[in-house]
């Protein structure tokens, strides 16, 4: 009930204020007559429908790029709109939109058919948003507005091209390593390459909002790619580690996918200097979380940054570890303690729907690996990693959420793992069905390039030029 939400603008409306609107929209009613039960019931049903999508829409969202766990449309509709019956005859009736939704944009009323189709697009597309468990009404409305406003998913032509270039770097880096060192362990990102553009977008948006220093903690999957493409650690340095040519006296001699980096560079998107550091971590997944938070807290302390506007943390997780490691829960619970808070962390889960060789259904009891985030009332966005534009929207919302509310937020990037746990493993023994689908699945770079060519944003030649450009950069560094 709305009375529970501590809100500065309560959304309770006396019934009397609604009657004129109800009367106006019901056909064949004499002015001044009491509205019929049918009219009131129909309007309540519409409100119920809208709320059902906001609460349960994520269960039916098409977030699995392999299509193994996605619900089919009809079953989804039955499950979402279960508390009210929607009559075929009502579908073309125009209904007043309640104040709890933003799907209308400037319009105040829409036909029911259109209402349902817009809600489906928002909540059952490539994004599954869990945010109705938040207690603060202003926060709920803030997210509703970001997600539901018409045109939320649209990107400009330049943004689409930049996105394509970023995906090509992310995928190109992995392809290059795979080509040069076929038998080397590198814990590649293939299947969730969108992690790199997603992180870059979060960082860009945050620097726009005034952040100067980002501390990142991550497991080993995709670490080399993050060092190369997010931090821009010189490729020569990364590649010499493969060749085994590093100077003998340099530090720890740990394996290359455990090492961190610290770098200060100009963020091209916002033209501001930004300091990026990736914390080195051991093989113990998630052990790095409290270290990162402590480092950010120290940065904030020495900068006199009491509101957390200058330094922030981004934590990357694997799906199995996020659900399985106690330290995640422990760190989460420190997120709002006055002496430990870092004013909100962006958690990005590189969810490849498998932990080493274990299926999610054998490794956790909750439906999602991110359910630990609900403990601290963090909004959670599940997104299909094969839909780059949806990932961009979610990255923007997450960065703005952190800048606005200074609380944790979780992005669950649902992809797959193209190879085994490392590149030498053969996953067909343990997951034959999943991997027979993955073998046929096109990678995200091809999917997105095809989409842009089809809609005329880029030509085949331009796409090839973007891909070749990065390959040349890698080859140069390799010399």
Short mmCIF file of C-alpha atoms in Angstrom, two decimals:
data_model
loop_
_atom_site.label_atom_id
_atom_site.label_comp_id
_atom_site.label_asym_id
_atom_site.label_seq_id
_atom_site.Cartn_x
_atom_site.Cartn_y
_atom_site.Cartn_z
CA UNK A 1 0.00 0.00 0.00
CA UNK A 2 1.21 3.50 -0.80
CA UNK A 3 0.89 4.55 2.83
CA UNK A 4 4.01 2.49 3.61
CA UNK A 5 6.28 4.38 1.25
CA UNK A 6 7.88 7.31 3.03
CA UNK A 7 7.50 9.74 0.19
CA UNK A 8 7.72 13.45 -0.36
CA UNK A 9 4.95 13.27 -2.94
CA UNK A 10 2.39 10.70 -1.82
CA UNK A 11 0.52 9.19 -4.73
CA UNK A 12 -2.78 8.72 -2.95
CA UNK A 13 -5.68 10.43 -4.65
CA UNK A 14 -9.10 10.89 -3.06
CA UNK A 15 -11.64 8.86 -5.04
CA UNK A 16 -13.79 11.93 -5.59
CA UNK A 17 -11.06 13.48 -7.75
CA UNK A 18 -11.08 10.44 -9.99
CA UNK A 19 -14.81 10.24 -10.56
CA UNK A 20 -15.01 12.97 -13.22
CA UNK A 21 -12.25 11.21 -15.17
CA UNK A 22 -13.94 7.85 -14.80
CA UNK A 23 -17.25 9.34 -15.87
CA UNK A 24 -15.70 11.02 -18.86
CA UNK A 25 -14.10 7.85 -20.17
CA UNK A 26 -17.07 5.56 -19.79
CA UNK A 27 -19.30 5.74 -22.84
CA UNK A 28 -23.03 6.12 -22.54
CA UNK A 29 -23.11 7.56 -19.04
CA UNK A 30 -25.25 10.55 -18.18
CA UNK A 31 -23.23 13.27 -16.48
CA UNK A 32 -23.84 13.26 -12.76
CA UNK A 33 -24.86 9.61 -12.64
CA UNK A 34 -22.84 7.25 -10.43
CA UNK A 35 -20.23 5.37 -12.46
CA UNK A 36 -21.21 1.74 -12.93
CA UNK A 37 -19.41 -1.13 -11.24
CA UNK A 38 -18.08 -2.18 -14.63
CA UNK A 39 -16.31 1.14 -15.18
CA UNK A 40 -14.67 1.13 -11.77
CA UNK A 41 -13.75 -2.53 -12.06
CA UNK A 42 -12.29 -2.00 -15.51
CA UNK A 43 -10.11 0.88 -14.30
CA UNK A 44 -8.97 -1.09 -11.28
CA UNK A 45 -8.15 -4.01 -13.57
CA UNK A 46 -6.00 -1.73 -15.72
CA UNK A 47 -4.14 -0.48 -12.66
CA UNK A 48 -3.70 -4.07 -11.52
CA UNK A 49 -2.36 -5.02 -14.92
CA UNK A 50 0.18 -2.19 -14.93
CA UNK A 51 1.35 -3.11 -11.46
CA UNK A 52 1.59 -6.80 -12.35
CA UNK A 53 4.00 -5.97 -15.16
CA UNK A 54 6.10 -3.77 -12.89
CA UNK A 55 6.31 -6.47 -10.22
CA UNK A 56 6.46 -9.70 -12.22
CA UNK A 57 7.41 -8.65 -15.72
CA UNK A 58 11.04 -9.61 -15.18
CA UNK A 59 10.09 -13.27 -14.76
CA UNK A 60 9.01 -13.34 -18.39
CA UNK A 61 11.73 -11.08 -19.81
CA UNK A 62 13.71 -12.52 -22.70
CA UNK A 63 17.05 -12.23 -20.95
CA UNK A 64 18.69 -15.53 -21.92
CA UNK A 65 20.51 -15.12 -25.25
CA UNK A 66 20.52 -18.91 -25.72
CA UNK A 67 16.75 -19.03 -25.22
CA UNK A 68 16.99 -21.98 -22.81
CA UNK A 69 15.21 -20.32 -19.90
CA UNK A 70 12.93 -17.80 -21.55
CA UNK A 71 9.18 -18.12 -21.02
CA UNK A 72 6.93 -18.19 -24.03
CA UNK A 73 4.64 -15.19 -24.53
CA UNK A 74 1.27 -16.78 -23.77
CA UNK A 75 2.41 -18.52 -20.60
CA UNK A 76 4.05 -15.28 -19.52
CA UNK A 77 0.86 -13.27 -20.02
CA UNK A 78 -1.12 -15.74 -17.91
CA UNK A 79 1.47 -15.54 -15.15
CA UNK A 80 1.80 -11.76 -15.14
CA UNK A 81 -1.83 -10.72 -15.41
CA UNK A 82 -3.05 -13.41 -13.04
CA UNK A 83 -4.97 -11.32 -10.53
CA UNK A 84 -7.30 -9.65 -13.04
CA UNK A 85 -9.15 -10.85 -16.10
CA UNK A 86 -8.64 -8.86 -19.26
CA UNK A 87 -11.63 -9.11 -21.57
CA UNK A 88 -11.18 -9.11 -25.33
CA UNK A 89 -13.94 -6.48 -25.56
CA UNK A 90 -12.02 -4.08 -23.32
CA UNK A 91 -8.84 -4.13 -25.37
CA UNK A 92 -9.83 -1.18 -27.53
CA UNK A 93 -11.34 0.90 -24.73
CA UNK A 94 -9.29 3.96 -23.89
CA UNK A 95 -8.27 4.08 -20.22
CA UNK A 96 -6.90 6.87 -18.09
CA UNK A 97 -3.30 6.09 -17.11
CA UNK A 98 -2.68 6.07 -13.34
CA UNK A 99 0.11 8.18 -11.86
CA UNK A 100 2.12 5.04 -11.18
CA UNK A 101 3.28 4.64 -14.76
CA UNK A 102 5.16 6.67 -17.36
CA UNK A 103 4.45 4.59 -20.48
CA UNK A 104 2.20 7.28 -21.90
CA UNK A 105 4.84 9.99 -22.08
CA UNK A 106 2.82 13.11 -22.86
CA UNK A 107 -0.42 11.15 -23.36
CA UNK A 108 -2.71 10.78 -20.37
CA UNK A 109 -4.87 7.97 -21.74
CA UNK A 110 -4.27 4.96 -24.01
CA UNK A 111 -6.25 1.99 -25.33
CA UNK A 112 -5.72 -1.13 -23.22
CA UNK A 113 -4.17 -2.99 -26.16
CA UNK A 114 -1.51 -0.27 -26.43
CA UNK A 115 -0.98 -0.18 -22.66
CA UNK A 116 -0.26 -3.90 -22.55
CA UNK A 117 1.95 -3.83 -25.61
CA UNK A 118 4.05 -0.97 -24.21
CA UNK A 119 4.38 -2.68 -20.85
CA UNK A 120 5.47 -5.88 -22.59
CA UNK A 121 8.09 -3.98 -24.52
CA UNK A 122 9.48 -2.39 -21.36
CA UNK A 123 9.30 -5.27 -18.88
CA UNK A 124 9.37 -8.45 -20.96
CA UNK A 125 11.91 -7.47 -23.58
CA UNK A 126 15.68 -7.73 -23.15
CA UNK A 127 15.58 -6.10 -19.72
CA UNK A 128 14.15 -7.71 -16.60
CA UNK A 129 13.89 -5.04 -13.92
CA UNK A 130 13.45 -5.90 -10.25
CA UNK A 131 12.81 -2.73 -8.33
CA UNK A 132 9.33 -2.97 -6.83
CA UNK A 133 10.83 -4.34 -3.61
CA UNK A 134 12.27 -0.88 -2.81
CA UNK A 135 10.51 0.88 0.06
CA UNK A 136 11.09 4.43 -1.04
CA UNK A 137 8.39 5.57 -3.44
CA UNK A 138 10.52 8.33 -4.97
CA UNK A 139 13.16 5.78 -5.92
CA UNK A 140 10.57 3.47 -7.44
CA UNK A 141 9.11 6.31 -9.51
CA UNK A 142 12.59 7.44 -10.56
CA UNK A 143 13.31 3.99 -12.01
CA UNK A 144 9.84 3.73 -13.57
CA UNK A 145 10.41 6.98 -15.39
CA UNK A 146 13.85 5.93 -16.68
CA UNK A 147 12.57 2.58 -17.93
CA UNK A 148 9.08 3.36 -19.13
CA UNK A 149 9.35 6.73 -20.85
CA UNK A 150 8.73 6.20 -24.56
CA UNK A 151 12.01 6.17 -26.50
CA UNK A 152 14.12 5.15 -23.50
CA UNK A 153 15.85 2.49 -25.60
CA UNK A 154 16.63 4.68 -28.60
CA UNK A 155 20.24 5.63 -29.29
CA UNK A 156 21.59 8.25 -31.68
CA UNK A 157 23.52 7.15 -34.76
CA UNK A 158 26.83 8.23 -33.25
CA UNK A 159 26.16 6.32 -30.03
CA UNK A 160 25.39 3.20 -32.05
CA UNK A 161 28.65 3.49 -33.94
CA UNK A 162 30.64 4.07 -30.78
CA UNK A 163 28.93 1.04 -29.28
CA UNK A 164 29.85 -1.07 -32.30
CA UNK A 165 33.47 0.08 -32.04
CA UNK A 166 33.57 -0.86 -28.37
CA UNK A 167 32.10 -4.30 -29.01
CA UNK A 168 34.61 -4.81 -31.82
CA UNK A 169 37.48 -4.00 -29.43
CA UNK A 170 36.12 -6.30 -26.77
CA UNK A 171 35.60 -9.21 -29.18
CA UNK A 172 38.71 -8.38 -31.24
CA UNK A 173 40.98 -8.59 -28.21
CA UNK A 174 39.74 -12.08 -27.31
CA UNK A 175 39.96 -13.25 -30.93
CA UNK A 176 43.50 -11.94 -31.20
CA UNK A 177 44.64 -13.79 -28.06
CA UNK A 178 42.86 -16.93 -29.20
CA UNK A 179 44.67 -16.75 -32.53
CA UNK A 180 48.16 -16.14 -31.12
CA UNK A 181 48.08 -18.34 -28.03
CA UNK A 182 45.71 -21.19 -28.70
CA UNK A 183 46.64 -23.38 -25.73
CA UNK A 184 47.10 -20.63 -23.16
CA UNK A 185 44.71 -20.11 -20.24
CA UNK A 186 43.28 -16.61 -20.41
CA UNK A 187 39.72 -16.95 -19.05
CA UNK A 188 38.24 -15.14 -22.02
CA UNK A 189 35.05 -13.12 -22.06
CA UNK A 190 33.54 -14.80 -25.12
CA UNK A 191 29.79 -14.91 -24.67
CA UNK A 192 29.64 -11.85 -22.40
CA UNK A 193 31.77 -9.47 -24.47
CA UNK A 194 29.19 -6.78 -23.65
CA UNK A 195 30.84 -6.50 -20.23
CA UNK A 196 33.44 -4.11 -21.67
CA UNK A 197 31.05 -1.60 -23.34
CA UNK A 198 28.84 -1.85 -20.24
CA UNK A 199 31.69 -0.93 -17.88
CA UNK A 200 32.89 1.84 -20.16
CA UNK A 201 29.40 3.30 -20.26
CA UNK A 202 29.07 3.19 -16.48
CA UNK A 203 32.43 4.95 -16.16
CA UNK A 204 31.59 7.56 -18.84
CA UNK A 205 28.26 8.37 -17.25
CA UNK A 206 29.81 8.57 -13.80
CA UNK A 207 32.61 10.93 -14.91
CA UNK A 208 29.91 13.08 -16.46
CA UNK A 209 28.34 13.22 -12.99
CA UNK A 210 31.65 14.27 -11.43
CA UNK A 211 33.45 11.04 -10.47
CA UNK A 212 37.25 11.33 -10.76
CA UNK A 213 38.44 8.00 -9.45
CA UNK A 214 37.07 4.50 -10.04
CA UNK A 215 38.31 1.44 -8.19
CA UNK A 216 37.40 -1.91 -9.71
CA UNK A 217 37.51 -5.41 -8.33
CA UNK A 218 36.90 -8.41 -10.54
CA UNK A 219 37.40 -12.17 -10.85
CA UNK A 220 39.69 -13.59 -13.52
CA UNK A 221 37.19 -13.99 -16.35
CA UNK A 222 37.72 -11.12 -18.78
CA UNK A 223 40.39 -9.44 -16.66
CA UNK A 224 42.90 -9.06 -19.49
CA UNK A 225 40.17 -7.53 -21.64
CA UNK A 226 39.27 -5.05 -18.89
CA UNK A 227 42.92 -4.10 -18.43
CA UNK A 228 43.34 -3.61 -22.17
CA UNK A 229 40.08 -1.94 -23.14
CA UNK A 230 38.70 -0.26 -20.04
CA UNK A 231 41.92 0.79 -18.31
CA UNK A 232 43.88 1.04 -21.56
CA UNK A 233 46.91 -0.66 -20.05
CA UNK A 234 49.42 -0.72 -22.94
CA UNK A 235 48.90 -3.87 -25.02
CA UNK A 236 52.65 -4.48 -25.21
CA UNK A 237 52.74 -4.98 -21.44
CA UNK A 238 49.85 -7.41 -21.47
CA UNK A 239 51.23 -9.43 -24.39
CA UNK A 240 54.76 -9.73 -22.94
CA UNK A 241 53.20 -11.62 -20.03
CA UNK A 242 52.09 -14.28 -22.48
CA UNK A 243 55.53 -14.53 -24.01
CA UNK A 244 57.01 -14.90 -20.54
CA UNK A 245 59.48 -12.08 -21.12
CA UNK A 246 58.77 -9.91 -18.09
CA UNK A 247 61.60 -8.54 -15.99
CA UNK A 248 62.43 -11.03 -13.27
CA UNK A 249 62.53 -8.55 -10.39
CA UNK A 250 59.09 -7.10 -10.96
CA UNK A 251 56.95 -7.93 -7.99
CA UNK A 252 54.83 -10.95 -7.33
CA UNK A 253 55.26 -13.28 -10.27
CA UNK A 254 51.56 -14.11 -10.05
CA UNK A 255 49.65 -15.44 -13.05
CA UNK A 256 48.62 -12.76 -15.50
CA UNK A 257 44.89 -12.98 -14.84
CA UNK A 258 45.38 -12.13 -11.15
CA UNK A 259 47.32 -8.90 -11.57
CA UNK A 260 45.83 -5.45 -11.24
CA UNK A 261 46.80 -2.06 -12.61
CA UNK A 262 46.54 1.62 -11.83
CA UNK A 263 46.29 4.19 -14.56
CA UNK A 264 45.37 7.84 -14.99
CA UNK A 265 44.06 8.89 -18.37
CA UNK A 266 41.79 11.27 -20.19
CA UNK A 267 38.26 10.01 -20.61
CA UNK A 268 37.57 10.79 -24.26
CA UNK A 269 33.81 10.77 -23.90
CA UNK A 270 33.75 13.51 -21.25
CA UNK A 271 37.18 15.14 -21.71
CA UNK A 272 38.04 14.83 -18.04
CA UNK A 273 40.90 13.09 -16.33
CA UNK A 274 39.97 9.86 -14.61
CA UNK A 275 41.95 7.50 -12.40
CA UNK A 276 41.16 3.83 -12.88
CA UNK A 277 42.55 1.09 -10.72
CA UNK A 278 41.91 -2.62 -10.83
CA UNK A 279 42.79 -4.34 -7.58
CA UNK A 280 44.91 -7.49 -7.80
CA UNK A 281 43.09 -10.48 -6.40
CA UNK A 282 43.87 -14.10 -5.53
CA UNK A 283 42.13 -17.17 -6.91
CA UNK A 284 39.62 -16.81 -4.12
CA UNK A 285 36.72 -15.27 -5.99
CA UNK A 286 35.04 -12.28 -4.38
CA UNK A 287 37.77 -11.98 -1.71
CA UNK A 288 38.56 -8.68 -3.36
CA UNK A 289 35.18 -7.01 -2.61
CA UNK A 290 35.95 -5.61 0.87
CA UNK A 291 39.43 -4.59 -0.31
CA UNK A 292 37.94 -2.48 -3.09
CA UNK A 293 35.42 -0.88 -0.75
CA UNK A 294 38.19 -0.09 1.74
CA UNK A 295 40.31 1.46 -0.96
CA UNK A 296 37.41 3.65 -2.12
CA UNK A 297 36.62 4.64 1.43
CA UNK A 298 40.26 5.72 1.87
CA UNK A 299 40.15 7.71 -1.39
CA UNK A 300 36.99 9.45 -0.20
CA UNK A 301 38.51 10.12 3.22
CA UNK A 302 41.66 11.75 1.86
CA UNK A 303 39.74 13.78 -0.70
CA UNK A 304 37.31 15.01 1.92
CA UNK A 305 34.63 13.48 -0.26
CA UNK A 306 31.90 12.92 2.33
CA UNK A 307 29.13 12.39 -0.22
CA UNK A 308 30.97 9.94 -2.44
CA UNK A 309 30.76 12.17 -5.49
CA UNK A 310 34.43 11.89 -6.51
CA UNK A 311 35.45 8.27 -5.88
CA UNK A 312 33.35 5.20 -6.60
CA UNK A 313 33.68 1.44 -6.85
CA UNK A 314 32.64 -1.00 -9.53
CA UNK A 315 32.60 -4.66 -8.56
CA UNK A 316 32.44 -7.41 -11.14
CA UNK A 317 31.23 -10.85 -10.20
CA UNK A 318 30.68 -14.25 -11.72
CA UNK A 319 27.17 -15.64 -11.39
CA UNK A 320 28.08 -18.71 -9.33
CA UNK A 321 30.36 -16.80 -6.97
CA UNK A 322 27.90 -13.95 -6.47
CA UNK A 323 25.32 -16.40 -5.19
CA UNK A 324 27.77 -18.77 -3.53
CA UNK A 325 30.33 -16.73 -1.62
CA UNK A 326 29.56 -15.46 1.88
CA UNK A 327 31.85 -12.48 1.50
CA UNK A 328 29.43 -10.99 -1.05
CA UNK A 329 26.65 -10.89 1.53
CA UNK A 330 28.99 -9.57 4.21
CA UNK A 331 30.25 -6.77 2.00
CA UNK A 332 26.71 -5.90 0.89
CA UNK A 333 25.68 -5.44 4.49
CA UNK A 334 28.42 -2.91 5.10
CA UNK A 335 27.22 -0.80 2.21
CA UNK A 336 25.13 1.53 4.36
CA UNK A 337 26.94 1.50 7.69
CA UNK A 338 28.00 5.09 8.45
CA UNK A 339 31.63 4.12 9.08
CA UNK A 340 32.01 1.83 6.10
CA UNK A 341 29.74 3.13 3.37
CA UNK A 342 31.26 4.14 0.04
CA UNK A 343 27.96 5.73 -1.04
CA UNK A 344 26.89 3.08 -3.49
CA UNK A 345 28.67 0.46 -5.57
CA UNK A 346 27.79 -0.62 -9.09
CA UNK A 347 27.83 -4.42 -9.17
CA UNK A 348 28.07 -6.00 -12.60
CA UNK A 349 27.53 -9.75 -12.77
CA UNK A 350 29.05 -11.40 -15.84
CA UNK A 351 26.44 -14.13 -15.80
CA UNK A 352 27.41 -16.98 -18.09
CA UNK A 353 24.81 -19.31 -16.57
CA UNK A 354 27.34 -21.87 -15.44
CA UNK A 355 29.89 -22.13 -12.63
CA UNK A 356 32.88 -24.21 -13.71
CA UNK A 357 30.80 -27.28 -14.62
CA UNK A 358 27.71 -26.71 -12.48
CA UNK A 359 24.29 -25.68 -13.71
CA UNK A 360 22.57 -22.86 -11.79
CA UNK A 361 19.77 -25.18 -10.74
CA UNK A 362 22.31 -27.28 -8.82
CA UNK A 363 24.24 -24.36 -7.36
CA UNK A 364 21.66 -22.06 -5.76
CA UNK A 365 18.11 -22.12 -4.43
CA UNK A 366 17.03 -18.68 -5.62
CA UNK A 367 15.70 -18.01 -9.12
CA UNK A 368 18.41 -15.43 -9.86
CA UNK A 369 22.07 -15.32 -8.89
CA UNK A 370 21.59 -11.65 -7.93
CA UNK A 371 19.00 -12.21 -5.21
CA UNK A 372 21.58 -11.34 -2.55
CA UNK A 373 21.20 -7.74 -3.78
CA UNK A 374 17.59 -7.63 -2.60
CA UNK A 375 18.86 -7.88 0.97
CA UNK A 376 20.01 -4.26 0.91
CA UNK A 377 17.16 -3.03 -1.28
CA UNK A 378 19.30 -2.63 -4.36
CA UNK A 379 17.48 -2.37 -7.68
CA UNK A 380 18.48 -5.24 -9.96
CA UNK A 381 18.53 -5.11 -13.75
CA UNK A 382 18.81 -8.37 -15.66
CA UNK A 383 19.74 -7.75 -19.25
CA UNK A 384 20.30 -9.90 -22.32
CA UNK A 385 23.97 -9.53 -23.25
CA UNK A 386 23.10 -10.06 -26.92
CA UNK A 387 21.10 -6.81 -27.00
CA UNK A 388 23.78 -4.09 -26.78
CA UNK A 389 21.33 -1.18 -26.80
CA UNK A 390 19.43 -2.57 -23.82
CA UNK A 391 22.75 -3.01 -22.00
CA UNK A 392 23.55 0.66 -22.65
CA UNK A 393 20.23 1.79 -21.14
CA UNK A 394 20.84 -0.33 -18.06
CA UNK A 395 24.42 0.93 -17.68
CA UNK A 396 23.17 4.51 -17.84
CA UNK A 397 20.40 3.89 -15.32
CA UNK A 398 22.86 2.18 -12.94
CA UNK A 399 25.40 5.02 -13.11
CA UNK A 400 22.70 7.66 -12.65
CA UNK A 401 21.13 5.70 -9.81
CA UNK A 402 24.44 5.63 -7.98
CA UNK A 403 24.98 9.36 -8.61
CA UNK A 404 21.42 10.26 -7.54
CA UNK A 405 20.66 7.97 -4.60
CA UNK A 406 24.14 6.82 -3.53
CA UNK A 407 23.07 3.25 -3.00
CA UNK A 408 24.15 -0.09 -4.46
CA UNK A 409 22.77 -1.27 -7.79
CA UNK A 410 23.18 -4.61 -9.57
CA UNK A 411 23.46 -5.24 -13.31
CA UNK A 412 22.99 -8.90 -14.21
CA UNK A 413 24.50 -9.30 -17.66
CA UNK A 414 23.13 -12.61 -18.90
CA UNK A 415 25.29 -14.22 -21.57
CA UNK A 416 26.97 -17.58 -21.98
CA UNK A 417 30.47 -19.04 -21.89
CA UNK A 418 31.66 -19.91 -25.34
CA UNK A 419 34.47 -22.27 -24.31
CA UNK A 420 35.19 -24.30 -21.20
CA UNK A 421 36.08 -22.92 -17.77
CA UNK A 422 39.42 -22.06 -19.28
CA UNK A 423 40.21 -22.41 -22.94
CA UNK A 424 41.65 -25.92 -22.56
CA UNK A 425 38.54 -27.51 -21.00
CA UNK A 426 35.94 -29.31 -23.08
CA UNK A 427 32.46 -28.42 -21.78
CA UNK A 428 30.59 -30.87 -24.05
CA UNK A 429 31.10 -33.64 -21.46
CA UNK A 430 29.16 -31.86 -18.74
CA UNK A 431 26.73 -29.55 -20.62
CA UNK A 432 26.02 -31.23 -23.97
CA UNK A 433 22.68 -29.53 -24.68
CA UNK A 434 23.79 -26.04 -23.74
CA UNK A 435 27.00 -26.29 -25.75
CA UNK A 436 25.34 -27.70 -28.84
CA UNK A 437 23.26 -24.48 -28.84
CA UNK A 438 26.29 -22.26 -28.12
CA UNK A 439 28.20 -23.79 -31.04
CA UNK A 440 25.52 -22.55 -33.44
CA UNK A 441 25.05 -19.18 -31.74
CA UNK A 442 26.34 -16.06 -33.51
CA UNK A 443 28.49 -13.77 -31.40
CA UNK A 444 27.28 -10.35 -30.34
CA UNK A 445 29.58 -8.42 -32.68
CA UNK A 446 28.09 -10.14 -35.74
CA UNK A 447 24.54 -9.80 -34.42
CA UNK A 448 24.90 -6.09 -33.76
CA UNK A 449 26.82 -5.37 -36.96
CA UNK A 450 24.05 -7.09 -38.94
CA UNK A 451 21.44 -5.05 -37.11
CA UNK A 452 23.20 -1.75 -37.89
CA UNK A 453 23.71 -2.71 -41.54
CA UNK A 454 20.06 -3.70 -41.84
CA UNK A 455 18.78 -0.42 -40.37
CA UNK A 456 21.25 1.58 -42.46
CA UNK A 457 23.26 3.09 -39.61
CA UNK A 458 26.50 1.65 -40.94
CA UNK A 459 27.61 -0.07 -44.14
CA UNK A 460 29.31 -3.44 -44.39
CA UNK A 461 32.55 -1.66 -45.37
CA UNK A 462 32.47 0.62 -42.31
CA UNK A 463 31.93 -2.33 -40.02
CA UNK A 464 34.85 -4.22 -41.54
CA UNK A 465 37.04 -1.11 -41.27
CA UNK A 466 36.26 -0.80 -37.54
CA UNK A 467 37.14 -4.46 -36.94
CA UNK A 468 40.35 -4.29 -39.00
CA UNK A 469 41.48 -1.13 -37.26
CA UNK A 470 41.65 -2.84 -33.88
CA UNK A 471 43.28 -5.95 -35.30
CA UNK A 472 46.06 -3.76 -36.72
CA UNK A 473 46.54 -2.15 -33.30
CA UNK A 474 46.93 -5.59 -31.73
CA UNK A 475 49.34 -6.76 -34.43
CA UNK A 476 51.45 -3.62 -33.92
CA UNK A 477 51.66 -4.28 -30.20
CA UNK A 478 52.53 -7.93 -30.84
CA UNK A 479 55.64 -7.07 -32.82
#
